[in-house]
CSV table of C-alpha atoms in Angstrom, one decimal:
chain,number,residue,atom,x,y,z
A,1049,UNK,CA,-73.9,-57.3,105.0
A,1050,UNK,CA,-70.4,-56.0,104.7
A,1051,UNK,CA,-71.3,-53.9,101.7
A,1052,UNK,CA,-74.3,-52.5,103.6
A,1053,UNK,CA,-72.0,-51.3,106.4
A,1054,UNK,CA,-69.6,-49.7,103.9
A,1055,UNK,CA,-72.5,-47.7,102.3
A,1056,UNK,CA,-73.8,-46.6,105.7
A,1057,UNK,CA,-70.4,-45.3,106.8
A,1058,UNK,CA,-69.9,-43.4,103.5
A,1059,UNK,CA,-73.3,-41.8,103.8
A,1060,UNK,CA,-72.7,-40.7,107.4
A,1061,UNK,CA,-69.2,-39.5,106.6
A,1062,UNK,CA,-70.1,-37.3,103.6
A,1063,UNK,CA,-71.7,-34.4,105.6
A,1064,UNK,CA,-68.6,-34.4,107.9
A,1065,UNK,CA,-66.4,-34.4,104.8
A,1066,UNK,CA,-68.3,-31.5,103.3
A,1067,UNK,CA,-68.0,-29.5,106.5
A,1068,UNK,CA,-64.2,-30.1,106.7
A,1069,UNK,CA,-63.7,-29.1,103.1
A,1070,UNK,CA,-65.8,-25.9,103.7
A,1071,UNK,CA,-63.5,-25.0,106.6
A,1072,UNK,CA,-60.4,-25.7,104.5
A,1073,UNK,CA,-61.6,-23.2,101.8
A,1074,UNK,CA,-59.7,-20.0,101.5
A,1075,UNK,CA,-61.3,-17.3,103.7
A,1076,UNK,CA,-62.2,-15.1,100.7
A,1077,UNK,CA,-64.1,-17.9,99.1
A,1078,UNK,CA,-66.3,-18.5,102.1
A,1079,UNK,CA,-69.9,-17.5,102.5
A,1080,UNK,CA,-71.3,-15.5,105.4
A,1081,UNK,CA,-72.9,-17.2,108.3
A,1082,UNK,CA,-75.8,-16.0,110.5
A,1083,UNK,CA,-73.4,-15.4,113.4
A,1084,UNK,CA,-72.3,-11.8,113.6
A,1085,UNK,CA,-69.3,-12.5,115.7
A,1086,UNK,CA,-68.1,-15.2,113.3
A,1087,UNK,CA,-68.4,-12.9,110.3
A,1088,UNK,CA,-66.5,-10.1,112.0
A,1089,UNK,CA,-63.8,-12.6,113.1
A,1090,UNK,CA,-63.4,-13.7,109.4
A,1091,UNK,CA,-63.2,-10.0,108.4
A,1092,UNK,CA,-60.5,-9.3,111.0
A,1093,UNK,CA,-58.6,-12.3,109.8
A,1094,UNK,CA,-58.9,-11.3,106.2
A,1095,UNK,CA,-57.7,-7.8,106.9
A,1096,UNK,CA,-55.1,-8.7,109.4
A,1097,UNK,CA,-52.5,-5.9,109.7
A,1098,UNK,CA,-54.6,-3.5,107.7
A,1099,UNK,CA,-54.8,-0.6,110.2
A,1100,UNK,CA,-56.9,1.7,108.0
A,1101,UNK,CA,-59.9,-0.6,108.2
A,1102,UNK,CA,-62.4,0.6,110.8
A,1103,UNK,CA,-65.0,-1.5,112.8
A,1104,UNK,CA,-68.0,0.2,114.4
A,1105,UNK,CA,-70.5,-1.7,116.6
A,1106,UNK,CA,-74.0,-0.3,116.8
A,1107,UNK,CA,-77.1,-1.5,118.8
A,1108,UNK,CA,-80.7,-0.7,118.1
A,1109,UNK,CA,-82.7,1.5,120.5
A,1110,UNK,CA,-84.1,-1.5,122.6
A,1111,UNK,CA,-80.7,-3.4,122.4
A,1112,UNK,CA,-82.3,-6.4,120.7
A,1113,UNK,CA,-80.2,-6.1,117.5
A,1114,UNK,CA,-76.5,-5.6,117.0
A,1115,UNK,CA,-74.9,-4.3,113.8
A,1116,UNK,CA,-71.3,-3.9,112.6
A,1117,UNK,CA,-70.1,-1.3,110.1
A,1118,UNK,CA,-66.8,-2.0,108.3
A,1119,UNK,CA,-65.1,0.6,106.1
A,1120,UNK,CA,-61.8,1.9,104.9
A,1121,UNK,CA,-60.7,5.1,106.6
A,1122,UNK,CA,-59.8,7.9,104.1
A,1123,UNK,CA,-62.0,6.5,101.3
A,1124,UNK,CA,-65.5,7.2,102.7
A,1125,UNK,CA,-67.8,10.1,103.4
A,1126,UNK,CA,-67.9,10.2,107.2
A,1127,UNK,CA,-70.9,12.5,107.3
A,1128,UNK,CA,-73.0,10.1,105.2
A,1129,UNK,CA,-72.0,7.2,107.6
A,1130,UNK,CA,-72.9,9.2,110.7
A,1131,UNK,CA,-76.1,10.8,109.5
A,1132,UNK,CA,-77.5,8.3,107.0
A,1133,UNK,CA,-76.4,4.9,108.5
A,1134,UNK,CA,-75.4,5.1,112.2
A,1135,UNK,CA,-78.1,7.4,113.4
A,1136,UNK,CA,-81.0,5.6,111.6
A,1137,UNK,CA,-79.8,2.3,112.9
A,1138,UNK,CA,-79.5,3.5,116.5
A,1139,UNK,CA,-83.1,5.0,116.3
A,1140,UNK,CA,-84.5,2.0,114.5
A,1141,UNK,CA,-87.5,0.2,116.1
A,1142,UNK,CA,-86.8,-3.0,114.2
A,1143,UNK,CA,-86.9,-6.1,116.4
A,1144,UNK,CA,-85.8,-9.7,115.9
A,1145,UNK,CA,-89.3,-10.8,115.0
A,1146,UNK,CA,-89.7,-8.6,111.9
A,1147,UNK,CA,-86.0,-8.2,111.0
A,1148,UNK,CA,-84.6,-8.7,107.4
A,1149,UNK,CA,-81.7,-7.1,105.5
A,1150,UNK,CA,-84.1,-6.0,102.7
A,1151,UNK,CA,-86.3,-4.2,105.2
A,1152,UNK,CA,-83.3,-2.5,106.8
A,1153,UNK,CA,-82.2,-1.2,103.4
A,1154,UNK,CA,-85.6,0.0,102.3
A,1155,UNK,CA,-86.9,1.5,105.5
A,1156,UNK,CA,-84.0,2.4,107.8
A,1157,UNK,CA,-80.7,3.1,106.0
A,1158,UNK,CA,-80.6,6.2,103.8
A,1159,UNK,CA,-78.0,5.9,101.1
A,1160,UNK,CA,-78.2,6.4,97.3
A,1161,UNK,CA,-77.0,2.9,96.4
A,1162,UNK,CA,-77.0,-0.4,98.2
A,1163,UNK,CA,-77.0,-4.1,97.6
A,1164,UNK,CA,-76.7,-7.4,99.5
A,1165,UNK,CA,-74.2,-10.2,99.3
A,1166,UNK,CA,-73.3,-13.4,101.0
A,1167,UNK,CA,-69.8,-13.6,99.6
A,1168,UNK,CA,-66.6,-12.4,101.4
A,1169,UNK,CA,-64.9,-12.0,98.0
A,1170,UNK,CA,-67.5,-9.5,97.0
A,1171,UNK,CA,-67.2,-7.7,100.3
A,1172,UNK,CA,-63.4,-7.4,99.9
A,1173,UNK,CA,-63.8,-5.8,96.4
A,1174,UNK,CA,-66.3,-3.3,97.7
A,1175,UNK,CA,-64.9,-2.3,101.0
A,1176,UNK,CA,-61.5,-1.6,99.5
A,1177,UNK,CA,-63.1,0.7,97.0
A,1178,UNK,CA,-64.7,3.0,99.5
A,1179,UNK,CA,-68.0,1.3,100.3
A,1180,UNK,CA,-69.2,0.5,103.8
A,1181,UNK,CA,-70.3,-3.0,104.7
A,1182,UNK,CA,-73.1,-3.5,107.2
A,1183,UNK,CA,-73.4,-6.8,109.1
A,1184,UNK,CA,-76.4,-7.6,111.2
A,1185,UNK,CA,-76.9,-10.2,113.9
A,1186,UNK,CA,-78.9,-13.2,112.7
A,1187,UNK,CA,-78.4,-12.4,109.0
A,1188,UNK,CA,-76.4,-14.5,106.6
A,1189,UNK,CA,-76.2,-11.5,104.2
A,1190,UNK,CA,-74.3,-8.2,104.4
A,1191,UNK,CA,-75.3,-4.9,102.9
A,1192,UNK,CA,-72.9,-3.0,100.7
A,1193,UNK,CA,-73.6,0.8,101.1
A,1194,UNK,CA,-72.2,3.4,98.7
A,1195,UNK,CA,-70.2,5.9,100.9
A,1196,UNK,CA,-67.3,6.6,98.5
A,1197,UNK,CA,-65.4,9.8,98.7
A,1198,UNK,CA,-62.0,10.1,97.0
A,1199,UNK,CA,-59.7,13.1,96.8
A,1200,UNK,CA,-59.6,14.0,93.1
A,1201,UNK,CA,-58.1,16.8,91.1
A,1202,UNK,CA,-60.5,19.1,89.3
A,1203,UNK,CA,-61.3,18.8,85.6
A,1204,UNK,CA,-58.8,20.7,83.5
A,1205,UNK,CA,-57.4,20.8,80.0
A,1206,UNK,CA,-54.7,18.2,79.4
A,1207,UNK,CA,-51.2,19.7,79.1
A,1208,UNK,CA,-50.2,17.6,76.2
A,1209,UNK,CA,-53.4,18.2,74.2
A,1210,UNK,CA,-54.0,21.9,74.4
A,1211,UNK,CA,-55.9,23.5,71.6
A,1212,UNK,CA,-56.5,27.1,70.4
A,1213,UNK,CA,-60.2,26.4,70.0
A,1214,UNK,CA,-62.7,23.9,71.4
A,1215,UNK,CA,-63.6,22.4,74.8
A,1216,UNK,CA,-61.2,22.9,77.7
A,1217,UNK,CA,-62.2,19.8,79.6
A,1218,UNK,CA,-60.0,16.8,80.2
A,1219,UNK,CA,-60.3,13.4,81.9
A,1220,UNK,CA,-59.1,12.8,85.5
A,1221,UNK,CA,-58.1,9.7,87.5
A,1222,UNK,CA,-61.8,9.0,88.5
A,1223,UNK,CA,-63.5,6.4,86.3
A,1224,UNK,CA,-67.0,7.4,87.0
A,1225,UNK,CA,-66.2,11.1,86.5
A,1226,UNK,CA,-64.7,10.3,83.1
A,1227,UNK,CA,-67.6,8.2,82.0
A,1228,UNK,CA,-70.0,10.9,83.1
A,1229,UNK,CA,-68.3,13.4,80.8
A,1230,UNK,CA,-69.1,11.0,77.9
A,1231,UNK,CA,-72.6,10.4,79.1
A,1232,UNK,CA,-73.5,14.0,79.2
A,1233,UNK,CA,-72.4,14.4,75.6
A,1234,UNK,CA,-74.5,11.5,74.4
A,1235,UNK,CA,-78.0,11.6,75.8
A,1236,UNK,CA,-79.2,8.4,74.2
A,1237,UNK,CA,-79.8,4.8,75.3
A,1238,UNK,CA,-77.7,3.7,72.4
A,1239,UNK,CA,-74.5,4.5,74.3
A,1240,UNK,CA,-73.6,1.2,76.0
A,1241,UNK,CA,-71.3,1.2,79.1
A,1242,UNK,CA,-70.0,-2.1,80.4
A,1243,UNK,CA,-67.7,-2.5,83.4
A,1244,UNK,CA,-65.3,-5.3,84.3
A,1245,UNK,CA,-62.2,-5.9,86.4
A,1246,UNK,CA,-58.6,-6.4,85.4
A,1247,UNK,CA,-55.6,-7.6,87.4
A,1248,UNK,CA,-55.6,-10.6,89.8
A,1249,UNK,CA,-54.4,-8.5,92.7
A,1250,UNK,CA,-55.4,-4.9,91.9
A,1251,UNK,CA,-58.9,-5.8,90.5
A,1252,UNK,CA,-58.9,-2.5,88.7
A,1253,UNK,CA,-62.2,-1.4,87.4
A,1254,UNK,CA,-62.3,-0.9,83.6
A,1255,UNK,CA,-65.1,0.3,81.4
A,1256,UNK,CA,-66.1,-0.3,77.7
A,1257,UNK,CA,-68.1,2.4,75.9
A,1258,UNK,CA,-69.6,2.2,72.4
A,1259,UNK,CA,-72.7,3.1,70.3
A,1260,UNK,CA,-74.6,-0.1,69.8
A,1261,UNK,CA,-76.1,0.9,66.4
A,1262,UNK,CA,-72.7,2.0,65.1
A,1263,UNK,CA,-70.1,-0.4,66.4
A,1264,UNK,CA,-68.8,-3.3,64.2
A,1265,UNK,CA,-70.0,-6.4,66.1
A,1266,UNK,CA,-67.1,-8.4,64.9
A,1267,UNK,CA,-64.6,-5.9,66.2
A,1268,UNK,CA,-66.6,-5.6,69.5
A,1269,UNK,CA,-66.4,-9.4,69.9
A,1270,UNK,CA,-62.7,-9.4,69.3
A,1271,UNK,CA,-62.2,-6.6,71.9
A,1272,UNK,CA,-64.1,-8.6,74.5
A,1273,UNK,CA,-62.1,-11.7,73.6
A,1274,UNK,CA,-58.7,-10.0,74.0
A,1275,UNK,CA,-59.7,-8.3,77.3
A,1276,UNK,CA,-60.9,-11.6,78.8
A,1277,UNK,CA,-57.4,-13.2,78.0
A,1278,UNK,CA,-55.6,-10.6,80.1
A,1279,UNK,CA,-54.0,-12.4,83.0
A,1280,UNK,CA,-51.7,-10.2,85.0
A,1281,UNK,CA,-51.3,-9.4,88.6
A,1282,UNK,CA,-52.0,-5.6,88.2
A,1283,UNK,CA,-53.2,-3.1,85.6
A,1284,UNK,CA,-52.2,0.4,86.6
A,1285,UNK,CA,-52.5,2.3,83.3
A,1286,UNK,CA,-54.1,1.9,79.9
A,1287,UNK,CA,-50.7,1.2,78.4
A,1288,UNK,CA,-50.8,-2.2,80.2
A,1289,UNK,CA,-54.0,-2.9,78.2
A,1290,UNK,CA,-52.5,-1.5,75.0
A,1291,UNK,CA,-49.5,-3.8,75.1
A,1292,UNK,CA,-51.6,-6.9,76.0
A,1293,UNK,CA,-54.3,-6.6,73.4
A,1294,UNK,CA,-52.5,-5.0,70.4
A,1295,UNK,CA,-52.4,-6.9,67.0
A,1296,UNK,CA,-48.6,-6.8,66.3
A,1297,UNK,CA,-46.9,-7.3,69.6
A,1298,UNK,CA,-43.5,-5.9,68.7
A,1299,UNK,CA,-44.3,-3.1,66.2
A,1300,UNK,CA,-43.3,0.4,67.2
A,1301,UNK,CA,-46.4,1.8,65.5
A,1302,UNK,CA,-49.6,2.3,67.4
A,1303,UNK,CA,-52.6,0.0,67.1
A,1304,UNK,CA,-54.7,1.9,69.6
A,1305,UNK,CA,-55.3,5.6,70.1
A,1306,UNK,CA,-55.1,7.2,73.5
A,1307,UNK,CA,-56.4,10.6,74.6
A,1308,UNK,CA,-57.3,12.6,77.7
A,1309,UNK,CA,-60.0,14.7,76.0
A,1310,UNK,CA,-63.7,13.8,76.2
A,1311,UNK,CA,-64.5,15.5,72.9
A,1312,UNK,CA,-62.0,13.3,71.1
A,1313,UNK,CA,-63.5,10.2,72.6
A,1314,UNK,CA,-67.1,11.1,71.7
A,1315,UNK,CA,-65.9,11.9,68.2
A,1316,UNK,CA,-64.3,8.5,67.9
A,1317,UNK,CA,-67.4,6.8,69.3
A,1318,UNK,CA,-69.6,8.5,66.7
A,1319,UNK,CA,-67.4,6.9,64.0
A,1320,UNK,CA,-68.1,3.4,65.3
A,1321,UNK,CA,-65.1,3.0,67.5
A,1322,UNK,CA,-64.8,1.5,71.0
A,1323,UNK,CA,-63.4,3.4,74.1
A,1324,UNK,CA,-61.7,1.6,77.0
A,1325,UNK,CA,-61.6,3.5,80.3
A,1326,UNK,CA,-59.5,2.4,83.3
A,1327,UNK,CA,-59.9,3.6,86.9
A,1328,UNK,CA,-56.9,5.6,88.2
A,1329,UNK,CA,-55.7,7.0,84.9
A,1330,UNK,CA,-56.9,9.9,82.7
A,1331,UNK,CA,-55.8,8.2,79.4
A,1332,UNK,CA,-58.5,6.5,77.4
A,1333,UNK,CA,-57.9,4.0,74.6
A,1334,UNK,CA,-60.0,4.0,71.4
A,1335,UNK,CA,-60.0,1.1,68.9
A,1336,UNK,CA,-59.8,0.3,66.0
A,1337,UNK,CA,-57.0,2.7,65.1
A,1338,UNK,CA,-56.4,4.0,61.5
A,1339,UNK,CA,-52.9,5.2,60.4
A,1340,UNK,CA,-54.3,8.6,59.3
A,1341,UNK,CA,-55.1,9.3,63.0
A,1342,UNK,CA,-51.4,9.9,63.5
A,1343,UNK,CA,-51.8,13.1,61.5
A,1344,UNK,CA,-55.2,14.2,62.7
A,1345,UNK,CA,-55.8,16.6,65.5
A,1346,UNK,CA,-59.0,17.3,67.4
A,1347,UNK,CA,-58.4,21.0,66.5
A,1348,UNK,CA,-58.9,20.1,62.8
A,1349,UNK,CA,-62.6,20.0,63.4
A,1350,UNK,CA,-62.8,23.3,65.4
A,1351,UNK,CA,-61.0,25.6,62.9
A,1352,UNK,CA,-61.5,26.5,59.3
A,1353,UNK,CA,-61.2,23.5,57.0
A,1354,UNK,CA,-58.8,25.4,54.6
A,1355,UNK,CA,-56.3,26.0,57.4
A,1356,UNK,CA,-56.7,22.5,59.0
A,1357,UNK,CA,-56.3,20.8,55.6
A,1358,UNK,CA,-53.1,22.7,54.9
A,1359,UNK,CA,-51.9,21.8,58.5
A,1360,UNK,CA,-52.6,18.1,57.9
A,1361,UNK,CA,-50.7,18.0,54.7
A,1362,UNK,CA,-47.8,19.6,56.5
A,1363,UNK,CA,-47.9,16.9,59.2
A,1364,UNK,CA,-47.9,14.1,56.6
A,1365,UNK,CA,-44.9,15.8,54.8
A,1366,UNK,CA,-43.2,16.2,58.1
A,1367,UNK,CA,-43.3,12.5,58.7
A,1368,UNK,CA,-41.4,11.7,55.5
A,1369,UNK,CA,-39.0,14.6,56.0
A,1370,UNK,CA,-38.1,13.6,59.6
A,1371,UNK,CA,-37.3,10.0,58.7
A,1372,UNK,CA,-35.7,10.7,55.3
A,1373,UNK,CA,-33.8,14.0,55.5
A,1374,UNK,CA,-30.6,12.6,57.3
A,1375,UNK,CA,-30.4,9.6,55.0
A,1376,UNK,CA,-31.0,11.9,52.0
A,1377,UNK,CA,-28.2,14.2,53.1
A,1378,UNK,CA,-25.8,11.3,53.6
A,1379,UNK,CA,-26.7,9.8,50.2
A,1380,UNK,CA,-26.0,13.0,48.4
A,1381,UNK,CA,-22.8,13.9,50.2
A,1382,UNK,CA,-21.3,10.4,50.1
A,1383,UNK,CA,-22.6,8.9,46.8
A,1384,UNK,CA,-24.4,11.4,44.5
A,1385,UNK,CA,-22.5,14.7,44.6
A,1386,UNK,CA,-23.3,15.2,40.9
A,1387,UNK,CA,-27.0,16.0,41.9
A,1388,UNK,CA,-26.0,19.2,43.6
A,1389,UNK,CA,-25.4,22.6,41.9
A,1390,UNK,CA,-21.7,23.4,41.6
A,1391,UNK,CA,-21.7,26.4,44.0
A,1392,UNK,CA,-23.6,24.3,46.7
A,1393,UNK,CA,-21.3,21.4,46.1
A,1394,UNK,CA,-18.2,23.6,46.6
A,1395,UNK,CA,-19.7,25.1,49.8
A,1396,UNK,CA,-20.5,21.7,51.2
A,1397,UNK,CA,-17.0,20.4,50.3
A,1398,UNK,CA,-15.4,23.3,52.1
A,1399,UNK,CA,-17.4,22.7,55.3
A,1400,UNK,CA,-16.9,19.0,55.1
A,1401,UNK,CA,-13.1,19.4,55.0
A,1402,UNK,CA,-13.2,21.1,58.4
A,1403,UNK,CA,-14.9,18.1,60.1
A,1404,UNK,CA,-12.8,15.1,61.0
A,1405,UNK,CA,-15.6,12.6,61.3
A,1406,UNK,CA,-17.4,10.8,58.5
A,1407,UNK,CA,-20.7,12.3,57.6
A,1408,UNK,CA,-22.8,9.2,58.6
A,1409,UNK,CA,-21.2,9.1,62.0
A,1410,UNK,CA,-21.7,12.9,62.4
A,1411,UNK,CA,-25.4,12.5,61.7
A,1412,UNK,CA,-25.7,9.6,64.1
A,1413,UNK,CA,-24.0,11.5,66.9
A,1414,UNK,CA,-26.0,14.7,66.4
A,1415,UNK,CA,-29.4,12.9,66.2
A,1416,UNK,CA,-28.6,11.1,69.4
A,1417,UNK,CA,-27.6,14.3,71.0
A,1418,UNK,CA,-30.8,16.0,69.9
A,1419,UNK,CA,-32.9,13.1,71.3
A,1420,UNK,CA,-31.0,13.3,74.6
A,1421,UNK,CA,-31.7,17.0,74.9
A,1422,UNK,CA,-35.4,16.4,74.1
A,1423,UNK,CA,-35.8,13.6,76.6
A,1424,UNK,CA,-34.0,15.7,79.3
A,1425,UNK,CA,-36.3,18.6,78.6
A,1426,UNK,CA,-39.4,16.4,79.0
A,1427,UNK,CA,-38.1,15.0,82.4
A,1428,UNK,CA,-37.2,18.4,83.8
A,1429,UNK,CA,-39.8,20.8,85.2
A,1430,UNK,CA,-41.7,22.5,82.4
A,1431,UNK,CA,-40.3,26.0,82.9
A,1432,UNK,CA,-36.7,24.7,83.0
A,1433,UNK,CA,-37.1,21.9,80.4
A,1434,UNK,CA,-38.2,24.1,77.5
A,1435,UNK,CA,-35.2,26.5,78.1
A,1436,UNK,CA,-32.8,23.6,78.4
A,1437,UNK,CA,-34.0,22.0,75.1
A,1438,UNK,CA,-33.7,25.2,73.1
A,1439,UNK,CA,-30.7,26.8,74.7
A,1440,UNK,CA,-28.9,23.4,75.0
A,1441,UNK,CA,-29.3,22.6,71.3
A,1442,UNK,CA,-28.2,26.1,70.2
A,1443,UNK,CA,-25.1,26.1,72.5
A,1444,UNK,CA,-24.0,22.6,71.7
A,1445,UNK,CA,-24.6,23.1,67.9
A,1446,UNK,CA,-22.7,26.4,67.8
A,1447,UNK,CA,-19.8,25.0,69.9
A,1448,UNK,CA,-19.5,21.9,67.8
A,1449,UNK,CA,-19.3,24.0,64.6
A,1450,UNK,CA,-16.8,26.4,66.0
A,1451,UNK,CA,-14.6,23.6,67.3
A,1452,UNK,CA,-14.8,22.1,63.8
A,1453,UNK,CA,-16.1,18.8,65.2
A,1454,UNK,CA,-19.3,18.9,63.0
A,1455,UNK,CA,-20.0,20.5,59.7
A,1456,UNK,CA,-22.5,23.4,59.7
A,1457,UNK,CA,-24.8,21.8,57.1
A,1458,UNK,CA,-25.2,18.8,59.5
A,1459,UNK,CA,-26.6,21.2,62.1
A,1460,UNK,CA,-29.2,22.4,59.6
A,1461,UNK,CA,-30.2,18.8,58.7
A,1462,UNK,CA,-30.6,17.8,62.4
A,1463,UNK,CA,-32.6,20.9,63.1
A,1464,UNK,CA,-35.0,20.2,60.2
A,1465,UNK,CA,-35.3,16.6,61.4
A,1466,UNK,CA,-36.0,17.6,65.0
A,1467,UNK,CA,-38.5,20.3,64.2
A,1468,UNK,CA,-40.5,18.2,61.8
A,1469,UNK,CA,-40.7,15.3,64.3
A,1470,UNK,CA,-42.4,17.7,66.8
A,1471,UNK,CA,-45.3,18.1,64.4
A,1472,UNK,CA,-46.3,14.4,64.8
A,1473,UNK,CA,-45.8,13.4,68.4
A,1474,UNK,CA,-47.9,10.2,68.0
A,1475,UNK,CA,-45.2,8.8,65.8
A,1476,UNK,CA,-42.2,9.7,67.9
A,1477,UNK,CA,-41.3,6.1,68.7
A,1478,UNK,CA,-41.3,4.6,65.1
A,1479,UNK,CA,-39.6,7.8,63.8
A,1480,UNK,CA,-36.5,7.2,65.9
A,1481,UNK,CA,-36.0,3.6,64.7
A,1482,UNK,CA,-36.9,4.1,61.1
A,1483,UNK,CA,-34.8,7.3,60.8
A,1484,UNK,CA,-31.7,5.3,62.0
A,1485,UNK,CA,-32.6,2.4,59.7
A,1486,UNK,CA,-32.8,4.7,56.7
A,1487,UNK,CA,-29.6,6.4,57.7
A,1488,UNK,CA,-27.8,3.1,57.8
A,1489,UNK,CA,-29.1,2.1,54.4
A,1490,UNK,CA,-28.3,5.5,52.8
A,1491,UNK,CA,-24.8,5.5,54.3
A,1492,UNK,CA,-24.2,2.0,52.9
A,1493,UNK,CA,-25.9,2.0,49.4
A,1494,UNK,CA,-26.8,5.7,48.7
A,1495,UNK,CA,-30.0,6.5,47.0
A,1496,UNK,CA,-30.6,2.8,46.2
A,1497,UNK,CA,-30.6,2.0,49.9
A,1498,UNK,CA,-32.7,5.0,50.8
A,1499,UNK,CA,-35.4,4.1,48.2
A,1500,UNK,CA,-35.4,0.5,49.3
A,1501,UNK,CA,-35.9,1.6,52.9
A,1502,UNK,CA,-38.7,4.0,52.1
A,1503,UNK,CA,-40.4,1.2,50.1
A,1504,UNK,CA,-40.1,-1.2,53.0
A,1505,UNK,CA,-41.6,1.5,55.3
A,1506,UNK,CA,-44.6,1.9,53.1
A,1507,UNK,CA,-45.1,-1.9,52.7
A,1508,UNK,CA,-44.8,-2.3,56.5
A,1509,UNK,CA,-47.3,0.5,57.2
A,1510,UNK,CA,-49.7,-1.0,54.6
A,1511,UNK,CA,-49.6,-4.3,56.6
A,1512,UNK,CA,-50.6,-2.8,60.0
A,1513,UNK,CA,-53.9,-3.9,61.4
A,1514,UNK,CA,-55.9,-2.9,64.5
A,1515,UNK,CA,-58.3,-5.6,65.8
A,1516,UNK,CA,-58.5,-7.1,62.3
A,1517,UNK,CA,-59.1,-3.7,60.6
A,1518,UNK,CA,-56.5,-2.5,58.1
A,1519,UNK,CA,-54.9,0.7,59.3
A,1520,UNK,CA,-54.0,1.8,55.8
A,1521,UNK,CA,-55.5,0.6,52.5
A,1522,UNK,CA,-53.5,1.2,49.3
A,1523,UNK,CA,-55.4,-0.9,46.9
A,1524,UNK,CA,-55.6,1.7,44.1
A,1525,UNK,CA,-59.4,2.2,44.4
A,1526,UNK,CA,-60.9,5.7,44.4
A,1527,UNK,CA,-63.6,6.4,47.0
A,1528,UNK,CA,-64.5,10.1,47.2
A,1529,UNK,CA,-66.3,9.9,50.5
A,1530,UNK,CA,-63.4,7.9,52.1
A,1531,UNK,CA,-60.9,10.6,51.1
A,1532,UNK,CA,-62.7,13.6,52.6
A,1533,UNK,CA,-61.1,13.2,56.0
A,1534,UNK,CA,-57.6,11.8,55.0
A,1535,UNK,CA,-55.2,14.2,53.3
A,1536,UNK,CA,-57.6,17.1,53.8
A,1537,UNK,CA,-60.5,17.9,56.1
A,1538,UNK,CA,-63.4,18.6,53.9
A,1539,UNK,CA,-66.4,20.8,55.1
A,1540,UNK,CA,-68.9,19.0,57.2
A,1541,UNK,CA,-71.5,19.4,54.4
A,1542,UNK,CA,-69.5,17.0,52.3
A,1543,UNK,CA,-68.5,14.5,54.9
A,1544,UNK,CA,-71.8,12.6,54.8
A,1545,UNK,CA,-70.5,9.1,55.7
A,1546,UNK,CA,-68.4,7.4,58.3
A,1547,UNK,CA,-65.3,5.4,57.6
A,1548,UNK,CA,-66.5,2.2,56.0
A,1549,UNK,CA,-64.0,-0.1,57.9
A,1550,UNK,CA,-65.2,0.9,61.4
A,1551,UNK,CA,-69.0,0.9,61.5
A,1552,UNK,CA,-72.2,-0.9,60.3
A,1553,UNK,CA,-74.1,2.4,59.8
A,1554,UNK,CA,-72.0,4.6,57.4
A,1555,UNK,CA,-74.6,7.4,57.1
A,1556,UNK,CA,-73.5,10.4,59.1
A,1557,UNK,CA,-76.0,12.9,57.7
A,1558,UNK,CA,-78.6,12.8,55.0
A,1559,UNK,CA,-77.3,12.1,51.5
A,1560,UNK,CA,-74.5,9.9,52.8
A,1561,UNK,CA,-73.4,6.6,51.1
């Protein structure tokens, strides 16, 4: 008898317990009720002290139905709300006996996109992104109506990726506008576009684009896996994603490419890569990333292949010059003077006698001064920054030589180093650190230290990966098709296949292998 009473009390108490737990749930986790007043009260509590949220009560013509519109001021198209939502609802003949949210959306409201939901969490995400929420009396569902209208800058060519030839379009801060620029260049169902959200608080919309028949499925799976592991309060730029999903966490070299040009992105997608878009930024990531991309330019494919092949070889040579020239100069001056012709050696010795500082310290000071001037020029307004960088370098260099603080040959070495670094902006970060590292080795051990440093650099680069794909393969094998877009840019008639490490379908045009 006692056990029967206990079971009876537990059964009667369980509904009460469930009701209490439902009331104790966070507001954003609750479901809508059929009470209009209660739903609006929850919305006002959720958006307490959010003065840009607007509430508009509407009644049907006969007054039998009440509606509420909730939207964020400054993010919506007011004309669409007035003409396509408010006016039809006020003139609607719908009554309580034949009312449903589906009927309202299909026969009354006139918007291009709509959906229903019973979750306050979904409502929060949509209303804060420019949609209008429609609540109706007696309905436990709300309608999400597309009324977005953001102030956006027009499409223009990116300042840091200007070209002499080719398209002049660039990405903007609008995710959908950016995706549409890719969509119009690939009119095929094979282009897949998947959206997701990043950031616990910002809930920033991101987008993944790829060609389903070209992408490497293992790489695609790895990309999804790394994106799902991102757990941060806010994602404001694609560099957040870059740092959180890269292979080597602390390497100065890139493992993802970023660009603001739609033509570059579509070109990468056609090679089997994956593009990552983020709302609010014009920079788009493409993965996997190959080391040769540091020396490639989108202009390489718009100009004559003889010229672009020569320009690419110059960029590759510039990389080794900008990291090795200061160390080479210090090694020759400090350890291996016998390698210089006698007249040149005498000239250097005369200039070196005027300078009170050691050659290695001279090089370090001048390189740091050049980097300071360059960084200052970047931060200043464009019309002032360029003049400051050029004039500042000339004035400081000339003044240092005349004051006999620095030898004149050192100014030439630093100038060569700085100019060659400008040819490869994608490698600016690793160049700074490796240049100083090679300078330290050369000033300590001469040519031996310089050669060991360059060997370490090549070994390090050969070990770089991007989503499991080797960025550089130095295995001694000779593959003619693989080399036709590396050191040179071969004619399109000869580039019949795609990079083998990136795609399942290597055939770019007939005859490819």
